[in-house]
Short mmCIF file of C-alpha atoms in Angstrom, two decimals:
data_model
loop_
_atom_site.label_atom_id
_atom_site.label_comp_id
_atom_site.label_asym_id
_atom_site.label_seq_id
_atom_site.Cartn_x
_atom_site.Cartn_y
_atom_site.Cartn_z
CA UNK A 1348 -18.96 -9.90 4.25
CA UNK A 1349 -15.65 -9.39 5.62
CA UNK A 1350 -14.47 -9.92 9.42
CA UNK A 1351 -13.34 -7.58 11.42
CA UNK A 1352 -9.51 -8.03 12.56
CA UNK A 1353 -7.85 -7.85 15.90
CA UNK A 1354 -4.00 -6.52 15.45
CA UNK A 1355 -2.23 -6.29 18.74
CA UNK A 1356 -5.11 -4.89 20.34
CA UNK A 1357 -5.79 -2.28 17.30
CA UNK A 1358 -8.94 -3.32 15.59
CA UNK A 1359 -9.75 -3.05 12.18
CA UNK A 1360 -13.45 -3.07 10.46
CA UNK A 1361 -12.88 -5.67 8.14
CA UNK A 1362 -9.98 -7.69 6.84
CA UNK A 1363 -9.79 -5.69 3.22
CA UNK A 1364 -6.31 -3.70 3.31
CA UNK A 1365 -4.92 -1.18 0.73
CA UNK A 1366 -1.14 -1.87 0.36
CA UNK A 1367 1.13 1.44 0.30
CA UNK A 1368 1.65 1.98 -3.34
CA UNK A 1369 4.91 4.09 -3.80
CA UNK A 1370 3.69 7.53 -5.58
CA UNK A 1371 -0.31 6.96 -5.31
CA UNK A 1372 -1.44 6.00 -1.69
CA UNK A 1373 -1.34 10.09 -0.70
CA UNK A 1374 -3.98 10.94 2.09
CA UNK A 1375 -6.67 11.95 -0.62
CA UNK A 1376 -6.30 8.55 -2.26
CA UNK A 1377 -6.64 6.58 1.37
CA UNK A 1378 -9.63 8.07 3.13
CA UNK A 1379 -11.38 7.67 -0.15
CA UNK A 1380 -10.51 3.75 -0.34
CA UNK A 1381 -11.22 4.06 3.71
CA UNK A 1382 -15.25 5.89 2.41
CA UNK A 1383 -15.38 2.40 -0.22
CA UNK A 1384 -14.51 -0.09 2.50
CA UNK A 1385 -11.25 -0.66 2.87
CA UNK A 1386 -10.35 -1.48 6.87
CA UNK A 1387 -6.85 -0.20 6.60
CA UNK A 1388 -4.97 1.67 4.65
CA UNK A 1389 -0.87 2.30 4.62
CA UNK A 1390 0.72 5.62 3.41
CA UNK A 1391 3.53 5.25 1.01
CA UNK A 1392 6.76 3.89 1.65
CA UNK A 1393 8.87 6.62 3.49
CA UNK A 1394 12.25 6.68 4.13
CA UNK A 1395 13.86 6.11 7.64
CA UNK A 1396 16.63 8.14 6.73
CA UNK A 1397 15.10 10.65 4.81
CA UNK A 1398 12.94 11.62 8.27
CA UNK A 1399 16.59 11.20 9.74
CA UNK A 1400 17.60 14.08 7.75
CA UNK A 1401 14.30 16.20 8.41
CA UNK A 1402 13.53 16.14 4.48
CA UNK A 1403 10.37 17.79 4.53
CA UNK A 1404 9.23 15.79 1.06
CA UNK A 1405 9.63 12.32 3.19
CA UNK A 1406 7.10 14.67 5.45
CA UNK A 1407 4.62 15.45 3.26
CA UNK A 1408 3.89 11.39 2.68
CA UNK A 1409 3.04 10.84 6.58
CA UNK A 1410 0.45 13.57 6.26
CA UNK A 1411 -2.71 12.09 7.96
CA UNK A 1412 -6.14 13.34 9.83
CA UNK A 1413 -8.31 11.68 12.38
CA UNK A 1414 -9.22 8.85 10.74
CA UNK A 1415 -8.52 5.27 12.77
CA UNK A 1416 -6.81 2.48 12.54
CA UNK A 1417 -3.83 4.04 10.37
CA UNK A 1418 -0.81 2.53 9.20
CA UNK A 1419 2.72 4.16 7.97
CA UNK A 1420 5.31 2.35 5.72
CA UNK A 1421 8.90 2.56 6.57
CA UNK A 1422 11.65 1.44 4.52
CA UNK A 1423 15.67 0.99 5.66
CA UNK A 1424 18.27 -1.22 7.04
CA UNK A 1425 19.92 0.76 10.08
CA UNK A 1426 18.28 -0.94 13.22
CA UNK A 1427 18.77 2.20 15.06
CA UNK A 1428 17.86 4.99 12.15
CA UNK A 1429 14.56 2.63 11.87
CA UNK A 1430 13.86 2.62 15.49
CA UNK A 1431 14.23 6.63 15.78
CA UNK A 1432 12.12 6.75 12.56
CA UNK A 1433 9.55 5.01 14.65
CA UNK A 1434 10.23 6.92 17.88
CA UNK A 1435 9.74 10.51 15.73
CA UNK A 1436 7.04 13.05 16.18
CA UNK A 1437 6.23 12.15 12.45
CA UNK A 1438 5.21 8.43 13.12
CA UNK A 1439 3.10 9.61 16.15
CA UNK A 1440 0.06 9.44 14.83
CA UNK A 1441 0.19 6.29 13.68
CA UNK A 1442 -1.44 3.02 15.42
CA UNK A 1443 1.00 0.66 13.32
CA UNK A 1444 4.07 0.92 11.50
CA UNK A 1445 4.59 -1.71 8.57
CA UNK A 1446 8.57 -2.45 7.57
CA UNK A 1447 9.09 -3.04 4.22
CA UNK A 1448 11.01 -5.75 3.17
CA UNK A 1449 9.84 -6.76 -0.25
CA UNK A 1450 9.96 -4.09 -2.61
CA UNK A 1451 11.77 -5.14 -5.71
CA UNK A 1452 12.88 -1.89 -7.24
CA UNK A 1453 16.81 -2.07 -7.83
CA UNK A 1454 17.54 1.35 -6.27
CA UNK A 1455 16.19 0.27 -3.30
CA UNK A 1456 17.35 -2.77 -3.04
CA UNK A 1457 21.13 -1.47 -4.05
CA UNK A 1458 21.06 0.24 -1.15
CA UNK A 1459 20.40 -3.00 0.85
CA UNK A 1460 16.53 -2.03 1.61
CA UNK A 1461 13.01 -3.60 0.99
CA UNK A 1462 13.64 -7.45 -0.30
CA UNK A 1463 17.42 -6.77 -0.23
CA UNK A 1464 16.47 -7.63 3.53
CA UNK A 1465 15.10 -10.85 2.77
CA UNK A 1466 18.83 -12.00 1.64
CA UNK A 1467 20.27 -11.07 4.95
CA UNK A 1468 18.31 -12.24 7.78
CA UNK A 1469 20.56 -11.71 10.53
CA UNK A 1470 20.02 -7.53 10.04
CA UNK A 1471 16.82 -7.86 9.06
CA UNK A 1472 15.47 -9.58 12.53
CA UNK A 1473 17.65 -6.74 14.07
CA UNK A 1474 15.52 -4.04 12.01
CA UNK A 1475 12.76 -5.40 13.40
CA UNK A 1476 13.91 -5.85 16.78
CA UNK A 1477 15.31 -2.73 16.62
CA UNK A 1478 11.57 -1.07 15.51
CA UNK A 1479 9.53 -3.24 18.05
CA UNK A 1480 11.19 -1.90 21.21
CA UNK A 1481 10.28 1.55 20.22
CA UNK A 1482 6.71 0.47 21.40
CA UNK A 1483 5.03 0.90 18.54
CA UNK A 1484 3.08 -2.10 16.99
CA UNK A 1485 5.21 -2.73 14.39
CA UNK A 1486 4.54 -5.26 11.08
CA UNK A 1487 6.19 -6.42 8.44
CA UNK A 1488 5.40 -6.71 4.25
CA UNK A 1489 7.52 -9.36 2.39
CA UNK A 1490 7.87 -11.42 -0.94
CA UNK A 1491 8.26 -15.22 -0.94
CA UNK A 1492 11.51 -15.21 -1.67
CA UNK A 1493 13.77 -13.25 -4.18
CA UNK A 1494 13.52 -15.85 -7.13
CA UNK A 1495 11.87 -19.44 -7.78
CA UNK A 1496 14.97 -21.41 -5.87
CA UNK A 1497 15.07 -19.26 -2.54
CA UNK A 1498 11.42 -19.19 -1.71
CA UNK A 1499 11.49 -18.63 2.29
CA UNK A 1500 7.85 -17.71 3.19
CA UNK A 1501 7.60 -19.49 6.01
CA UNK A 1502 11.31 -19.35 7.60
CA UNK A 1503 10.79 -15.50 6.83
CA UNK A 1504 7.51 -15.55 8.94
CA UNK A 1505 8.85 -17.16 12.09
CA UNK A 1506 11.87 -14.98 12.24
CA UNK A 1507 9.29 -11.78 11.82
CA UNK A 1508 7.25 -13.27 14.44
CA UNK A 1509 10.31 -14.26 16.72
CA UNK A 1510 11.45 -10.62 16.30
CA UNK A 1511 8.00 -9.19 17.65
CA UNK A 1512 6.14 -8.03 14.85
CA UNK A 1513 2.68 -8.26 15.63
CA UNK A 1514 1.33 -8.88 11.71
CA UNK A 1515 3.29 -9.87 8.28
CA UNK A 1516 2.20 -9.18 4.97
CA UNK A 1517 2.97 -11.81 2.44
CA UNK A 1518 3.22 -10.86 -1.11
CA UNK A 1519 3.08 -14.02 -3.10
CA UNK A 1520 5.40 -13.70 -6.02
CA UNK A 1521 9.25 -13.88 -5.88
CA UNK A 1522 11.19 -10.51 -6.14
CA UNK A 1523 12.18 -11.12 -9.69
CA UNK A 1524 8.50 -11.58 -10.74
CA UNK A 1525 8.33 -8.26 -10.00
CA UNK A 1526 4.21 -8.06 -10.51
CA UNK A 1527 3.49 -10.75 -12.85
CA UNK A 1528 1.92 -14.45 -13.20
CA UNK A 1529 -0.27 -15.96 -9.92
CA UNK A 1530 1.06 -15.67 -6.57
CA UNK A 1531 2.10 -18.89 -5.06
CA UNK A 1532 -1.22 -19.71 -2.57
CA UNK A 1533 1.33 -22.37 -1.18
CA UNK A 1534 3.48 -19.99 -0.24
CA UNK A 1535 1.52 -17.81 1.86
CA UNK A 1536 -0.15 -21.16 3.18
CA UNK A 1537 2.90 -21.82 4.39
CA UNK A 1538 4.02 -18.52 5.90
CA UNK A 1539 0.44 -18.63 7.75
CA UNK A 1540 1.13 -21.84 9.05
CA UNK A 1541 4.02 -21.18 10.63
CA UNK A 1542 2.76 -18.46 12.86
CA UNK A 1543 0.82 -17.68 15.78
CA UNK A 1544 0.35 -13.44 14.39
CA UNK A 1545 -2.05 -12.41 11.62
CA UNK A 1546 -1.21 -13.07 8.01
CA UNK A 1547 -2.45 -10.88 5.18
CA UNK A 1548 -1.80 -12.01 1.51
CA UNK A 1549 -0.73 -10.17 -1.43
CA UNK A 1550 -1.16 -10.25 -4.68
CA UNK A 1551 -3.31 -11.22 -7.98
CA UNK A 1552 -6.49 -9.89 -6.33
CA UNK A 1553 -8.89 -7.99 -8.86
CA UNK A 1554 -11.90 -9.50 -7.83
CA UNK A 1555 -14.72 -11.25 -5.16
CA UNK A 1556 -13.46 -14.39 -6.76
CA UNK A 1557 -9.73 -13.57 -6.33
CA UNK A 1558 -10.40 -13.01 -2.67
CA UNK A 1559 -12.03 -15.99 -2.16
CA UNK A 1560 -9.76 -18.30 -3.70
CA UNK A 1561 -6.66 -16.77 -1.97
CA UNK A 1562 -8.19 -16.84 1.39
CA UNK A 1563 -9.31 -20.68 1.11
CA UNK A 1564 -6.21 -21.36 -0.32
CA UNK A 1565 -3.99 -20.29 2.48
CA UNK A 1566 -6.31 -19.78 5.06
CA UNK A 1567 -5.21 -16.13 5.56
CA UNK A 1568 -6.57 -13.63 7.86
CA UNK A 1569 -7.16 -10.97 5.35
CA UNK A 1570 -5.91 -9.49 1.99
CA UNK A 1571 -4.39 -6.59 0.69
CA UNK A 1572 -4.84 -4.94 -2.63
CA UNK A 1573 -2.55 -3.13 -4.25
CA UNK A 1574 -3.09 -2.03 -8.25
CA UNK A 1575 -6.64 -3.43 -8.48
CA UNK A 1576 -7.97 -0.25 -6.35
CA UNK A 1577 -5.75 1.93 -8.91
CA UNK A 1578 -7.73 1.22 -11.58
CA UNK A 1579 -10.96 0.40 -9.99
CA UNK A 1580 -11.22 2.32 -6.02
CA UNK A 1581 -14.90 0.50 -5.90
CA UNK A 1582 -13.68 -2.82 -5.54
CA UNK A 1583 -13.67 -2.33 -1.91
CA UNK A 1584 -17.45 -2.19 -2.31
CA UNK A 1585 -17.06 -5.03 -3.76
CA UNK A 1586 -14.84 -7.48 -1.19
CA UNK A 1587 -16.78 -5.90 1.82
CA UNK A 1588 -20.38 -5.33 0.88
CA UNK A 1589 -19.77 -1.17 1.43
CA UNK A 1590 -22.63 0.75 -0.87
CA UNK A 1591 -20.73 2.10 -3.69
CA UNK A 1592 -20.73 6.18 -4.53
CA UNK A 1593 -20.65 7.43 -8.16
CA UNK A 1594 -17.28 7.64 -9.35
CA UNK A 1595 -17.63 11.30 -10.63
CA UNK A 1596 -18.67 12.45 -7.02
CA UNK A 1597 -15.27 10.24 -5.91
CA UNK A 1598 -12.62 11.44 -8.42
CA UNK A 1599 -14.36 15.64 -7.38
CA UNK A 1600 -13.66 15.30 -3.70
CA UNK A 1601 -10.11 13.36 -4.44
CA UNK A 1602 -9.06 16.00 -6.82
CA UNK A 1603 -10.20 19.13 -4.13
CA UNK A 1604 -8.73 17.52 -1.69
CA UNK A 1605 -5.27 16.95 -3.25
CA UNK A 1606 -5.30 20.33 -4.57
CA UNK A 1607 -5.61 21.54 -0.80
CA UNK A 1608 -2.78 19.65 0.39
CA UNK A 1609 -0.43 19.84 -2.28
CA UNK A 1610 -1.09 22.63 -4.64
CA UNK A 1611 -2.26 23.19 -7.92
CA UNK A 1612 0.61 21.61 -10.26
CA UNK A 1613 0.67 18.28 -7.82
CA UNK A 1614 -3.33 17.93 -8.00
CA UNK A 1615 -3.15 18.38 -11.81
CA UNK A 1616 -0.05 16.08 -12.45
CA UNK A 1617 -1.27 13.10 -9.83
CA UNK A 1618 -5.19 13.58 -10.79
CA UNK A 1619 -4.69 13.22 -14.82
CA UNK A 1620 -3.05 9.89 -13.39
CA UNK A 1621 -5.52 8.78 -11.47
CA UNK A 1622 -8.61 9.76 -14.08
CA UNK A 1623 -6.57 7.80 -17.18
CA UNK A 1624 -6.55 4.37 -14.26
CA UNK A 1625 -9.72 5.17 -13.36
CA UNK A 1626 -11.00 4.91 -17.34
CA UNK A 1627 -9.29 2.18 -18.34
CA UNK A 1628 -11.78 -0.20 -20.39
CA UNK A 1629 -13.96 2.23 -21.08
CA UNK A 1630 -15.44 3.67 -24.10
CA UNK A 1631 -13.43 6.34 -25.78
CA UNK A 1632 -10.69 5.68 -23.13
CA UNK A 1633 -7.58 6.39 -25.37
CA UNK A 1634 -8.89 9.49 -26.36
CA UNK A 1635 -9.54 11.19 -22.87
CA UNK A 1636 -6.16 10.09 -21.75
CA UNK A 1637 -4.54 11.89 -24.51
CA UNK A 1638 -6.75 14.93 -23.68
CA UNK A 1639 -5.78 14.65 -19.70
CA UNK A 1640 -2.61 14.32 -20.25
CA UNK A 1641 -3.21 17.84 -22.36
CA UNK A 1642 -4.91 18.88 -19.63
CA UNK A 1643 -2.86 22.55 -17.55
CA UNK A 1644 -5.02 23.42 -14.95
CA UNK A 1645 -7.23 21.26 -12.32
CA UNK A 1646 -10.63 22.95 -13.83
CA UNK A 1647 -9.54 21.07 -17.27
CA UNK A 1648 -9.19 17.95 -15.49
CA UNK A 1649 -12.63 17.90 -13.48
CA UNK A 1650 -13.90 19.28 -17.08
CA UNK A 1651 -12.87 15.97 -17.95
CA UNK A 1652 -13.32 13.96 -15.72
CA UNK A 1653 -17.24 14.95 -15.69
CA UNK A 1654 -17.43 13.73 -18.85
CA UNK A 1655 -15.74 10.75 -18.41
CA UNK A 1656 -17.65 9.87 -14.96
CA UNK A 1657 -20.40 11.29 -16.30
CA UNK A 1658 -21.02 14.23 -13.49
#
């Protein structure tokens, strides 16, 4: 059974995260991993500037309800556009704010954001800086390093700490790994070691077994899972000991409550994702994704879906 975990005074049930997923980790998709187990959850990474601008699509990702601890991703590299970002009416709500500084994707990094901050220290400890004296409780989610002959974990952690972030997220693969082989337990041994805050590690975790070998390996405070609870929501049952609920009665009250929040084309678009993850491996699977994906209205897809789930 997982522990729970003090943050800066915000305590979470258990030590079982969901990482913000760019394009999945919607409010739906969160307080259903929240109903499975999962002690906190992050909303998708949103752009400083874009709330900067008042873009009302950067909006719609911060949408949230009453449900506590919560935790919104930010991404940028202006100290002060991140620091309003965290100061705004739209981060309110929120009992932590998480700075992304290891996503790999070259747009963002281009633009000098996510891991593009890892190659720049000097402005990224002034992001952070910049984000801590807005009061908020602010963390921060990084990669080892950007390849195999920079890796940084632990020089990384003590300038995140030094800044004042209150938690760091360690993903344990090298930017251009993007998602693939093991994560480097050494690594994130390392980046735990050299702190005093909580460490949460990243990466490779599909199972019980996963969980256990990363946290004895690095002697982390908790994990985070990212694309195992994309394909398979339950495994929060799993790493916490939560009862699990049928996945048919899961995917219905997903599905009615993204078509309340975001319409009818959204619902049908993002749900025919989620039910082709959510089949993977099983029987018949290649056929009801091509019929899904066929799929025009969001009756088709729970059509579907009950057969799939079975009801």
């Amino acid at each position: 059974m997982s522990a729970t975990l003090d943050i800066a005074g915000m305590v979470c049930p258990n030590n079982v995260f969901l990482a913000p997923l760019a394009g999945y980790t919607n409010y739906p998709f969160r307080t259903m991993c929240m109903r499975l187990g999962a002690g906190l959850t992050f909303t998708e990474m949103v752009s400083a500037k874009g709330l900067a601008y008042g873009s009302e699509e950067t909006k719609k990702l911060l949408y949230c309800g009453n449900e506590s601890p919560k935790a919104a991703q930010l991404f940028g590299s202006d100290p002060a556009i991140m620091r309003a970002a965290c100061e705004s009416e739209e981060l309110a709500p929120f009992d932590l704010i998480d700075i992304n500084m290891g996503c790999p994707m070259p747009k963002i990094v281009k633009n000098g954001d996510g891991s593009a901050l890892m190659e720049n220290a000097p402005l990224a400890e002034k992001v952070i800086s910049a984000c801590v004296r807005s009061g908020k409780r602010i963390s921060v989610k990084f990669r080892i390093g950007v390849d195999g002959e920079h890796k940084i974990a632990a020089e990384f952690a003590r300038l995140c700490e030094g800044a004042g972030a209150c938690m760091i997220s360690v993903h344990g693969r090298t930017r251009d790994r993007l998602y693939a082989g093991a994560p480097d337990y050494a690594q994130i041994a390392a980046a735990k070691n050299a702190v005093a805050i909580p460490v949460i590690a990243n990466g490779g975790i599909w199972s019980k077994s996963d969980m256990d070998k990363m946290l004895a390996r690095t002697g982390a405070d908790g994990v985070m899972i990212a694309r195992a609870a994309l394909y398979r929501p339950l495994i929060f049952c799993d790493l916490t000991g939560t009862a699990p609920l049928p996945m048919g009665e899961l995917f219905a009250r997903q599905l009615a409550e993204t078509q309340a929040l975001y319409g009818e084309h959204f619902a049908v678009v993002f749900m025919r994702k989620m039910a082709a993850f959510y089949c993977k491996g099983a029987k018949g699977a290649a056929e009801y994704k091509r019929r899904l994906f066929a799929a025009q209205t969001t009756e088709e897809v729970a059509a579907l879906a009950d057969e799939i789930f079975g009801g």
